[in-house]
CSV table of C-alpha atoms in Angstrom, one decimal:
chain,number,residue,atom,x,y,z
D,63,MET,CA,195.9,-90.0,10.5
D,64,SER,CA,197.8,-93.1,11.5
D,65,VAL,CA,201.4,-92.8,12.7
D,66,ASN,CA,203.7,-95.7,13.5
D,67,GLY,CA,205.7,-94.8,16.6
D,68,ALA,CA,208.5,-96.7,18.3
D,69,SER,CA,208.1,-99.7,16.1
D,70,GLY,CA,209.9,-102.7,17.6
D,71,ALA,CA,210.3,-101.3,21.1
D,72,ASP,CA,211.1,-103.9,23.6
D,73,VAL,CA,208.5,-102.7,26.1
D,74,ILE,CA,205.5,-100.3,26.1
D,75,ILE,CA,204.2,-99.2,29.5
D,76,VAL,CA,200.7,-97.7,29.6
D,77,GLY,CA,200.2,-95.3,32.4
D,78,ALA,CA,202.8,-93.2,34.3
D,79,GLY,CA,201.5,-93.6,37.9
D,80,ALA,CA,203.3,-95.6,40.6
D,81,ALA,CA,203.1,-98.9,38.7
D,82,GLY,CA,204.2,-97.6,35.3
D,83,LEU,CA,207.0,-95.4,36.6
D,84,SER,CA,208.3,-98.0,39.0
D,85,LEU,CA,208.4,-100.6,36.2
D,86,ALA,CA,210.2,-98.2,33.8
D,87,HIS,CA,212.7,-97.5,36.6
D,88,HIS,CA,213.4,-101.2,37.4
D,89,LEU,CA,213.6,-102.2,33.7
D,90,ALA,CA,216.1,-99.5,33.0
D,91,ALA,CA,218.2,-100.4,36.1
D,92,ALA,CA,218.2,-104.1,35.4
D,93,GLY,CA,219.0,-103.9,31.7
D,94,GLY,CA,218.1,-106.3,28.9
D,95,PRO,CA,219.2,-109.9,28.0
D,96,ALA,CA,222.2,-108.5,26.1
D,97,GLY,CA,223.2,-106.2,29.0
D,98,THR,CA,221.8,-103.1,27.4
D,99,THR,CA,218.9,-101.0,28.5
D,100,PRO,CA,215.7,-102.2,26.9
D,101,THR,CA,214.0,-99.8,24.5
D,102,MET,CA,210.8,-98.5,26.2
D,103,VAL,CA,207.9,-96.3,25.4
D,104,LEU,CA,206.1,-94.8,28.5
D,105,VAL,CA,202.6,-93.6,27.5
D,106,GLU,CA,201.1,-91.1,29.9
D,107,ALA,CA,197.8,-89.3,29.8
D,108,PRO,CA,197.8,-85.7,28.5
D,109,ASP,CA,196.8,-82.8,30.7
D,110,GLY,CA,193.2,-83.0,31.6
D,111,PRO,CA,190.7,-85.2,33.5
D,112,LEU,CA,192.5,-88.4,32.8
D,113,ARG,CA,195.6,-87.2,34.8
D,114,PRO,CA,194.9,-87.9,38.5
D,115,PRO,CA,195.5,-85.3,41.1
D,116,GLU,CA,198.6,-85.5,43.4
D,117,ARG,CA,198.4,-88.6,45.6
D,118,THR,CA,200.2,-89.9,48.7
D,119,TRP,CA,201.8,-93.3,48.8
D,120,CYS,CA,202.9,-94.9,52.1
D,121,PHE,CA,204.9,-98.0,52.7
D,122,TRP,CA,207.6,-99.4,55.1
D,123,GLU,CA,211.1,-100.6,54.4
D,124,GLU,CA,214.5,-101.0,56.1
D,125,GLU,CA,217.0,-98.2,55.8
D,126,ASP,CA,217.2,-96.1,52.7
D,127,GLY,CA,215.5,-97.4,49.5
D,128,ALA,CA,215.6,-96.7,45.8
D,129,TYR,CA,213.3,-93.6,46.1
D,130,GLU,CA,214.8,-92.0,49.2
D,131,GLU,CA,215.1,-88.7,47.4
D,132,ALA,CA,211.3,-88.5,47.0
D,133,VAL,CA,210.5,-89.4,50.6
D,134,VAL,CA,208.9,-86.4,52.3
D,135,ALA,CA,208.6,-87.8,55.8
D,136,SER,CA,209.2,-91.0,57.7
D,137,TRP,CA,208.2,-92.3,61.2
D,138,SER,CA,210.1,-94.6,63.5
D,139,ARG,CA,207.1,-95.1,65.9
D,140,LEU,CA,203.6,-96.1,65.0
D,141,ARG,CA,200.4,-95.8,67.1
D,142,VAL,CA,196.9,-97.3,67.0
D,143,ARG,CA,194.2,-95.9,69.2
D,144,THR,CA,191.2,-98.0,70.2
D,145,ALA,CA,187.6,-96.8,70.2
D,146,ASP,CA,187.7,-96.3,74.0
D,147,GLY,CA,190.9,-94.2,73.8
D,148,ARG,CA,193.5,-96.8,74.7
D,149,THR,CA,196.8,-96.4,72.9
D,150,VAL,CA,199.0,-99.1,71.3
D,151,GLU,CA,202.4,-97.7,70.3
D,152,GLY,CA,205.5,-99.5,69.1
D,153,ASP,CA,208.8,-99.3,67.3
D,154,PRO,CA,208.7,-101.3,64.0
D,155,GLY,CA,212.5,-101.3,63.8
D,156,PRO,CA,214.3,-102.1,61.6
D,157,LEU,CA,211.4,-100.9,59.4
D,158,ARG,CA,210.4,-97.3,59.0
D,159,TYR,CA,207.1,-96.0,57.7
D,160,LYS,CA,207.6,-93.6,54.8
D,161,MET,CA,205.5,-91.2,52.7
D,162,ILE,CA,206.1,-90.3,49.1
D,163,ARG,CA,204.0,-87.7,47.2
D,164,SER,CA,203.2,-88.6,43.6
D,165,GLY,CA,204.6,-85.3,42.2
D,166,GLY,CA,208.0,-85.8,43.8
D,167,PHE,CA,208.1,-89.4,42.7
D,168,GLU,CA,207.3,-88.4,39.1
D,169,GLN,CA,210.0,-85.8,39.1
D,170,LEU,CA,212.6,-88.3,40.5
D,171,ILE,CA,211.8,-91.1,38.0
D,172,GLY,CA,211.5,-88.6,35.2
D,173,LYS,CA,215.0,-87.3,35.9
D,174,ARG,CA,216.4,-90.8,35.9
D,175,LEU,CA,214.6,-91.8,32.7
D,176,ALA,CA,215.6,-88.6,30.9
D,177,ALA,CA,219.2,-89.8,31.2
D,178,ARG,CA,218.3,-93.0,29.2
D,179,PRO,CA,218.1,-92.4,25.5
D,180,GLU,CA,216.4,-95.8,25.1
D,181,VAL,CA,213.3,-94.5,26.9
D,182,ARG,CA,210.7,-92.4,25.1
D,183,ARG,CA,207.8,-90.7,26.8
D,184,VAL,CA,204.5,-90.1,24.9
D,185,ARG,CA,201.6,-88.0,26.0
D,186,ALA,CA,198.4,-89.6,24.6
D,187,THR,CA,195.1,-91.2,25.5
D,188,VAL,CA,195.1,-94.9,25.0
D,189,ASP,CA,192.1,-96.2,23.1
D,190,GLY,CA,193.0,-99.9,23.0
D,191,VAL,CA,195.7,-102.5,23.4
D,192,ARG,CA,195.8,-105.7,21.2
D,193,ASP,CA,198.1,-108.6,20.4
D,194,VAL,CA,199.7,-108.7,17.0
D,195,ALA,CA,202.3,-110.9,15.4
D,196,ALA,CA,205.4,-111.1,17.6
D,197,GLY,CA,204.1,-108.5,20.0
D,198,ALA,CA,201.3,-106.0,20.7
D,199,GLU,CA,200.0,-102.7,19.6
D,200,VAL,CA,198.8,-99.7,21.7
D,201,LEU,CA,196.3,-97.5,19.9
D,202,CYS,CA,196.4,-93.9,21.0
D,203,THR,CA,195.1,-90.4,20.3
D,204,THR,CA,197.3,-87.4,21.0
D,205,ALA,CA,196.0,-84.2,22.5
D,206,ALA,CA,196.1,-82.7,19.0
D,207,GLY,CA,193.7,-85.5,17.8
D,208,GLU,CA,196.3,-87.5,15.8
D,209,ARG,CA,196.0,-91.3,15.9
D,210,LEU,CA,199.2,-93.0,17.0
D,211,THR,CA,200.0,-96.7,16.9
D,212,LEU,CA,202.8,-97.9,19.1
D,213,ARG,CA,204.2,-101.4,18.6
D,214,GLY,CA,206.3,-103.4,21.1
D,215,ARG,CA,207.3,-106.9,22.1
D,216,TRP,CA,205.7,-106.6,25.5
D,217,VAL,CA,203.0,-104.3,26.8
D,218,PHE,CA,202.3,-103.6,30.5
D,219,ASP,CA,199.0,-101.9,31.1
D,220,SER,CA,198.3,-100.1,34.4
D,221,ARG,CA,195.0,-98.4,33.6
D,222,PRO,CA,192.2,-98.8,36.1
D,223,LEU,CA,189.7,-101.5,35.2
D,224,ARG,CA,186.3,-100.4,34.0
D,225,ARG,CA,184.8,-103.4,35.8
D,226,LEU,CA,186.3,-105.5,38.6
D,227,PRO,CA,186.5,-109.3,38.3
D,228,PRO,CA,183.8,-111.4,40.0
D,229,ALA,CA,184.2,-111.7,43.8
D,230,ARG,CA,182.7,-113.3,46.8
D,231,SER,CA,183.3,-110.2,49.0
D,232,SER,CA,183.8,-106.6,48.1
D,233,LEU,CA,184.2,-103.4,50.0
D,234,VAL,CA,185.7,-100.0,49.2
D,235,GLN,CA,188.5,-98.3,51.2
D,236,HIS,CA,187.6,-94.6,50.6
D,237,PHE,CA,189.0,-91.6,52.3
D,238,ARG,CA,189.5,-87.8,52.3
D,239,GLY,CA,192.6,-86.2,53.8
D,240,TRP,CA,193.5,-82.7,54.8
D,241,PHE,CA,197.1,-81.4,54.8
D,242,VAL,CA,196.7,-79.0,57.7
D,243,ARG,CA,198.8,-76.4,59.5
D,244,THR,CA,197.8,-75.6,63.1
D,245,GLU,CA,198.3,-72.4,65.0
D,246,ARG,CA,200.1,-74.2,67.9
D,247,PRO,CA,202.4,-77.2,67.9
D,248,GLU,CA,199.9,-80.1,68.0
D,249,PHE,CA,201.8,-83.1,66.5
D,250,THR,CA,204.7,-85.3,67.5
D,251,PRO,CA,207.2,-85.7,64.6
D,252,GLY,CA,208.4,-89.3,64.3
D,253,VAL,CA,205.2,-90.8,65.6
D,254,ALA,CA,202.4,-91.7,63.1
D,255,ASP,CA,198.8,-92.7,63.9
D,256,LEU,CA,198.1,-95.6,61.6
D,257,MET,CA,194.5,-96.2,62.9
D,258,ASP,CA,192.5,-94.2,65.3
D,259,PHE,CA,189.1,-95.8,66.0
D,260,ARG,CA,187.7,-92.9,68.0
D,261,THR,CA,185.7,-92.0,64.9
D,262,ALA,CA,182.0,-92.6,64.6
D,263,GLN,CA,181.7,-96.1,63.3
D,264,PRO,CA,179.4,-96.8,60.3
D,265,ASP,CA,176.6,-99.3,60.4
D,266,HIS,CA,178.4,-101.5,57.9
D,267,GLY,CA,182.2,-101.8,57.9
D,268,LEU,CA,184.5,-99.6,59.9
D,269,SER,CA,186.1,-96.1,60.0
D,270,PHE,CA,189.3,-94.7,61.5
D,271,GLY,CA,191.5,-91.6,61.5
D,272,TYR,CA,195.0,-91.4,60.2
D,273,VAL,CA,197.5,-88.8,61.2
D,274,LEU,CA,201.0,-88.4,59.6
D,275,PRO,CA,202.9,-85.5,61.2
D,276,LEU,CA,205.1,-83.5,58.8
D,277,GLY,CA,206.3,-81.2,61.6
D,278,PRO,CA,205.0,-79.9,65.0
D,279,GLN,CA,202.3,-77.8,63.3
D,280,ASP,CA,201.9,-79.7,60.0
D,281,ALA,CA,200.3,-83.1,59.2
D,282,LEU,CA,198.2,-85.1,56.9
D,283,VAL,CA,195.0,-86.0,58.7
D,284,GLU,CA,192.6,-88.4,57.0
D,285,TYR,CA,189.2,-89.9,57.6
D,286,THR,CA,189.0,-93.5,56.1
D,287,GLU,CA,186.1,-96.0,55.8
D,288,PHE,CA,186.0,-99.6,54.8
D,289,SER,CA,182.4,-99.8,53.6
D,290,ALA,CA,180.1,-100.6,50.6
D,291,ALA,CA,180.4,-97.2,48.8
D,292,PRO,CA,182.2,-93.8,49.1
D,293,LEU,CA,180.6,-90.9,51.0
D,294,THR,CA,179.5,-87.5,49.6
D,295,GLY,CA,181.7,-84.5,49.8
D,296,PRO,CA,179.7,-82.9,52.7
D,297,GLU,CA,179.8,-86.2,54.6
D,298,TYR,CA,183.6,-86.4,54.4
D,299,GLU,CA,183.9,-82.8,55.5
D,300,LYS,CA,181.6,-83.4,58.5
D,301,ALA,CA,183.7,-86.5,59.5
D,302,LEU,CA,187.0,-84.6,59.2
D,303,ARG,CA,185.7,-81.6,61.1
D,304,HIS,CA,184.6,-83.9,63.9
D,305,TYR,CA,187.8,-85.8,63.9
D,306,THR,CA,190.2,-82.8,63.9
D,307,ARG,CA,188.1,-80.7,66.3
D,308,ASP,CA,186.3,-83.1,68.7
D,309,VAL,CA,188.6,-86.1,68.7
D,310,LEU,CA,192.1,-84.6,68.2
D,311,GLY,CA,191.3,-81.2,69.7
D,312,LEU,CA,193.5,-79.4,67.2
D,313,GLY,CA,191.8,-76.0,67.6
D,314,ALA,CA,192.3,-73.4,64.8
D,315,LEU,CA,193.9,-74.8,61.7
D,316,ARG,CA,194.4,-74.0,58.0
D,317,ILE,CA,193.7,-76.6,55.3
D,318,VAL,CA,196.6,-76.3,53.0
D,319,SER,CA,195.4,-79.0,50.5
D,320,THR,CA,193.2,-82.1,50.2
D,321,GLU,CA,193.4,-85.5,48.8
D,322,GLN,CA,190.7,-88.1,48.2
D,323,GLY,CA,190.5,-91.6,46.9
D,324,ALA,CA,188.8,-95.0,46.7
D,325,ILE,CA,190.6,-98.4,46.7
D,326,PRO,CA,188.9,-101.7,46.0
D,327,MET,CA,189.0,-104.3,48.8
D,328,THR,CA,188.0,-107.5,47.1
D,329,ASP,CA,188.9,-111.2,47.0
D,330,ALA,CA,188.5,-111.1,43.2
D,331,VAL,CA,191.2,-112.8,41.1
D,332,PHE,CA,192.9,-110.2,38.9
D,333,PRO,CA,194.3,-111.6,35.6
D,334,ARG,CA,197.9,-110.5,35.2
D,335,ARG,CA,198.3,-111.8,31.6
D,336,VAL,CA,195.5,-110.7,29.2
D,337,GLY,CA,197.1,-111.5,25.9
D,338,ALA,CA,200.1,-113.3,24.4
D,339,SER,CA,202.2,-110.1,24.9
D,340,VAL,CA,199.9,-108.0,27.2
D,341,PHE,CA,200.1,-107.9,31.0
D,342,ARG,CA,198.4,-105.9,33.7
D,343,ILE,CA,200.3,-104.2,36.5
D,344,GLY,CA,199.5,-102.1,39.6
D,345,THR,CA,196.0,-102.3,41.1
D,346,ALA,CA,194.7,-103.7,37.7
D,347,GLY,CA,197.2,-106.5,38.2
D,348,GLY,CA,196.2,-107.4,41.7
D,349,ALA,CA,198.9,-105.3,43.5
D,350,THR,CA,196.5,-103.8,46.1
D,351,ARG,CA,196.4,-105.8,49.3
D,352,PRO,CA,192.7,-106.6,49.8
D,353,ALA,CA,192.7,-106.3,53.6
D,354,THR,CA,194.6,-103.0,53.8
D,355,GLY,CA,194.7,-101.2,50.5
D,356,TYR,CA,198.5,-100.9,50.6
D,357,THR,CA,199.9,-101.1,47.0
D,358,PHE,CA,203.2,-99.3,46.7
D,359,ALA,CA,205.5,-102.0,48.2
D,360,ALA,CA,203.8,-104.7,46.2
D,361,VAL,CA,204.2,-102.7,43.0
D,362,GLN,CA,208.0,-102.6,43.7
D,363,ARG,CA,208.1,-106.4,44.1
D,364,GLN,CA,206.2,-107.0,40.9
D,365,SER,CA,208.4,-104.5,39.0
D,366,ARG,CA,211.6,-106.1,40.2
D,367,ALA,CA,210.4,-109.5,39.2
D,368,ILE,CA,209.3,-108.4,35.8
D,369,ALA,CA,212.7,-106.7,35.2
D,370,ALA,CA,214.6,-109.8,36.3
D,371,ALA,CA,212.6,-112.0,34.0
D,372,HIS,CA,213.1,-109.7,31.1
D,373,ARG,CA,216.8,-109.4,31.8
D,374,ARG,CA,217.1,-113.3,31.6
D,375,GLY,CA,215.2,-113.4,28.4
D,376,ARG,CA,212.1,-115.0,29.9
D,377,VAL,CA,208.5,-114.2,29.4
D,378,PRO,CA,208.0,-111.3,31.9
D,379,VAL,CA,204.7,-112.3,33.4
D,380,PRO,CA,204.0,-110.3,36.6
D,381,PRO,CA,204.0,-112.6,39.6
D,382,PRO,CA,201.3,-112.6,42.2
D,383,ALA,CA,201.8,-109.4,44.2
D,384,HIS,CA,200.8,-111.2,47.5
D,385,PRO,CA,201.4,-114.9,48.6
D,386,ALA,CA,198.4,-117.3,48.3
D,387,ARG,CA,198.3,-117.6,52.0
D,388,ALA,CA,197.9,-113.9,52.5
D,389,ARG,CA,195.2,-113.7,49.9
D,390,ALA,CA,193.3,-116.5,51.5
D,391,MET,CA,193.5,-114.8,54.9
D,392,ASP,CA,192.3,-111.5,53.4
D,393,ALA,CA,189.3,-113.3,51.8
D,394,VAL,CA,188.3,-114.6,55.2
D,395,MET,CA,188.7,-111.2,56.9
D,396,LEU,CA,186.8,-109.4,54.2
D,397,ARG,CA,183.9,-111.8,54.4
D,398,ALA,CA,183.8,-111.7,58.2
D,399,LEU,CA,183.8,-107.9,58.1
D,400,ASP,CA,181.3,-107.7,55.2
D,401,THR,CA,178.8,-109.9,57.1
D,402,GLY,CA,179.3,-108.1,60.4
D,403,ARG,CA,180.5,-111.2,62.1
D,404,VAL,CA,183.5,-109.2,63.5
D,405,ASN,CA,183.6,-105.7,64.7
D,406,GLY,CA,186.2,-104.1,62.4
D,407,ALA,CA,187.5,-101.5,64.9
D,408,ASP,CA,187.9,-104.2,67.6
D,409,PHE,CA,189.4,-106.6,65.1
D,410,PHE,CA,192.3,-104.4,63.9
D,411,ALA,CA,192.9,-102.8,67.3
D,412,GLY,CA,193.1,-106.3,68.9
D,413,LEU,CA,195.6,-107.5,66.3
D,414,PHE,CA,197.9,-104.5,66.9
D,415,GLY,CA,197.5,-104.8,70.6
D,416,ARG,CA,198.6,-108.4,70.8
D,417,THR,CA,201.3,-108.5,68.1
D,418,PRO,CA,204.7,-106.7,68.0
D,419,MET,CA,204.6,-103.8,65.6
D,420,GLU,CA,207.4,-105.0,63.3
D,421,ARG,CA,205.8,-108.4,63.0
D,422,MET,CA,202.4,-106.8,62.4
D,423,LEU,CA,203.8,-104.8,59.5
D,424,ARG,CA,205.4,-107.9,57.9
D,425,PHE,CA,202.1,-109.7,58.3
D,426,LEU,CA,200.2,-106.8,56.5
D,427,ASP,CA,202.8,-106.9,53.8
D,428,GLY,CA,202.4,-110.7,53.3
D,429,ARG,CA,206.0,-111.4,54.4
D,430,SER,CA,205.3,-113.1,57.8
D,431,ARG,CA,206.2,-116.8,58.4
D,432,VAL,CA,203.6,-119.5,58.6
D,433,TRP,CA,203.9,-119.9,62.4
D,434,GLU,CA,203.6,-116.1,62.8
D,435,ASP,CA,200.4,-116.2,60.7
D,436,ILE,CA,199.0,-119.0,62.8
D,437,ALA,CA,199.8,-117.1,66.0
D,438,ILE,CA,198.2,-113.9,64.7
D,439,GLY,CA,195.1,-115.9,63.5
D,440,LEU,CA,194.6,-117.3,67.0
D,441,ARG,CA,194.4,-113.8,68.3
D,442,THR,CA,191.3,-113.1,66.1
D,443,PRO,CA,187.7,-114.0,67.0
D,444,VAL,CA,188.2,-117.7,66.3
D,445,GLY,CA,184.5,-118.8,66.1
D,446,PRO,CA,183.4,-116.2,63.5
D,447,MET,CA,186.6,-116.7,61.5
D,448,LEU,CA,186.2,-120.5,61.4
D,449,ARG,CA,182.6,-120.1,60.3
D,450,THR,CA,183.7,-117.8,57.5
D,451,VAL,CA,186.5,-120.3,56.4
D,452,ALA,CA,183.9,-123.0,56.2
D,453,GLU,CA,181.4,-121.1,54.0
D,454,LEU,CA,183.8,-119.4,51.6
D,455,PRO,CA,184.2,-122.3,49.2
D,456,LEU,CA,180.4,-122.5,48.9
D,457,LEU,CA,180.0,-118.8,47.9
D,458,PRO,CA,179.6,-117.8,44.2
D,459,ARG,CA,181.7,-115.1,42.8
D,460,ARG,CA,179.5,-112.3,41.5
D,461,GLU,CA,180.0,-109.4,39.1
D,462,GLN,CA,180.9,-106.1,40.7
D,463,ARG,CA,181.6,-102.5,39.8
D,464,PRO,CA,185.0,-100.7,40.2
């Protein structure tokens, strides 16, 4: 059975994760060329294996932002711990580090979109996206097995790529986190541990702990690695047991819930326009910062730019999520880490130890000035980094797996 749905919609957004929901929010807020809300169809996966479990998104910004109602915790002081136990702590003001849970974000944006009659939400599995005359089609199958064809002027696809583009260097940032509750007050609210390198370091890449207090007895505690491939379940559990018991000394605790994920760290070039009327957004559109894995703030920048272009009647091509200078520096760092020329734990701990916290966060977000980038670069192992800069143009880009 073929059903034509939302024929002539201005925009179709495939996927209702951070990228899809953010774009829908910004498009509705910005309005269309005639000053009205663009007609939109938001296609989200039906209940089942295609719907991801609840995730945590962290980012930093000044004061209150557009999603403040969904922020579950924030921190005004950040801490990095070196492998030998030294502590680097700083105030990133005027920035604050914030956490949003995907469930709360979905509820917030869902409430806002429900007040917009121009926005339609569809639960279906997307089978394909293709250009057609004066627009594009999204071919779907509903949970009931019905075939559905959605047509729109522009389509923004946030689905994960089946295969990543060719790259010179590729690692995976993979992690498992526990939301824990301890018997005694163990955490300092307002102070987050961004990187704790007192974990056992792998032979290739680096590892660190990550502690986000939600209260004196509650926190998200994660074990993270930058390496070639994710660990097994028992390996993550062993690493987390060691970190919570032997490193943090938390004592008795209850695991309330868990989260796990894997993020590509690659210098691949992600095409953002894949058809006359089809664009990629989110991680599939290059929004993930290669050197850190942070994505949420870049998604907001891309979404605002797309909405502004659409409002002005321009072709709404997503802009690069990160400046060319930042991408070039990330390519050098990834190659140096992948080859073992730099010790990852020492590299990141050294950057935080020699750079003010607020400047470091802007650098990680690709918003630092040229002179700040140069100053930070001079605080890295100059010899190995220069060797890596010299060889990068000679390296071929190879196919890789997601």
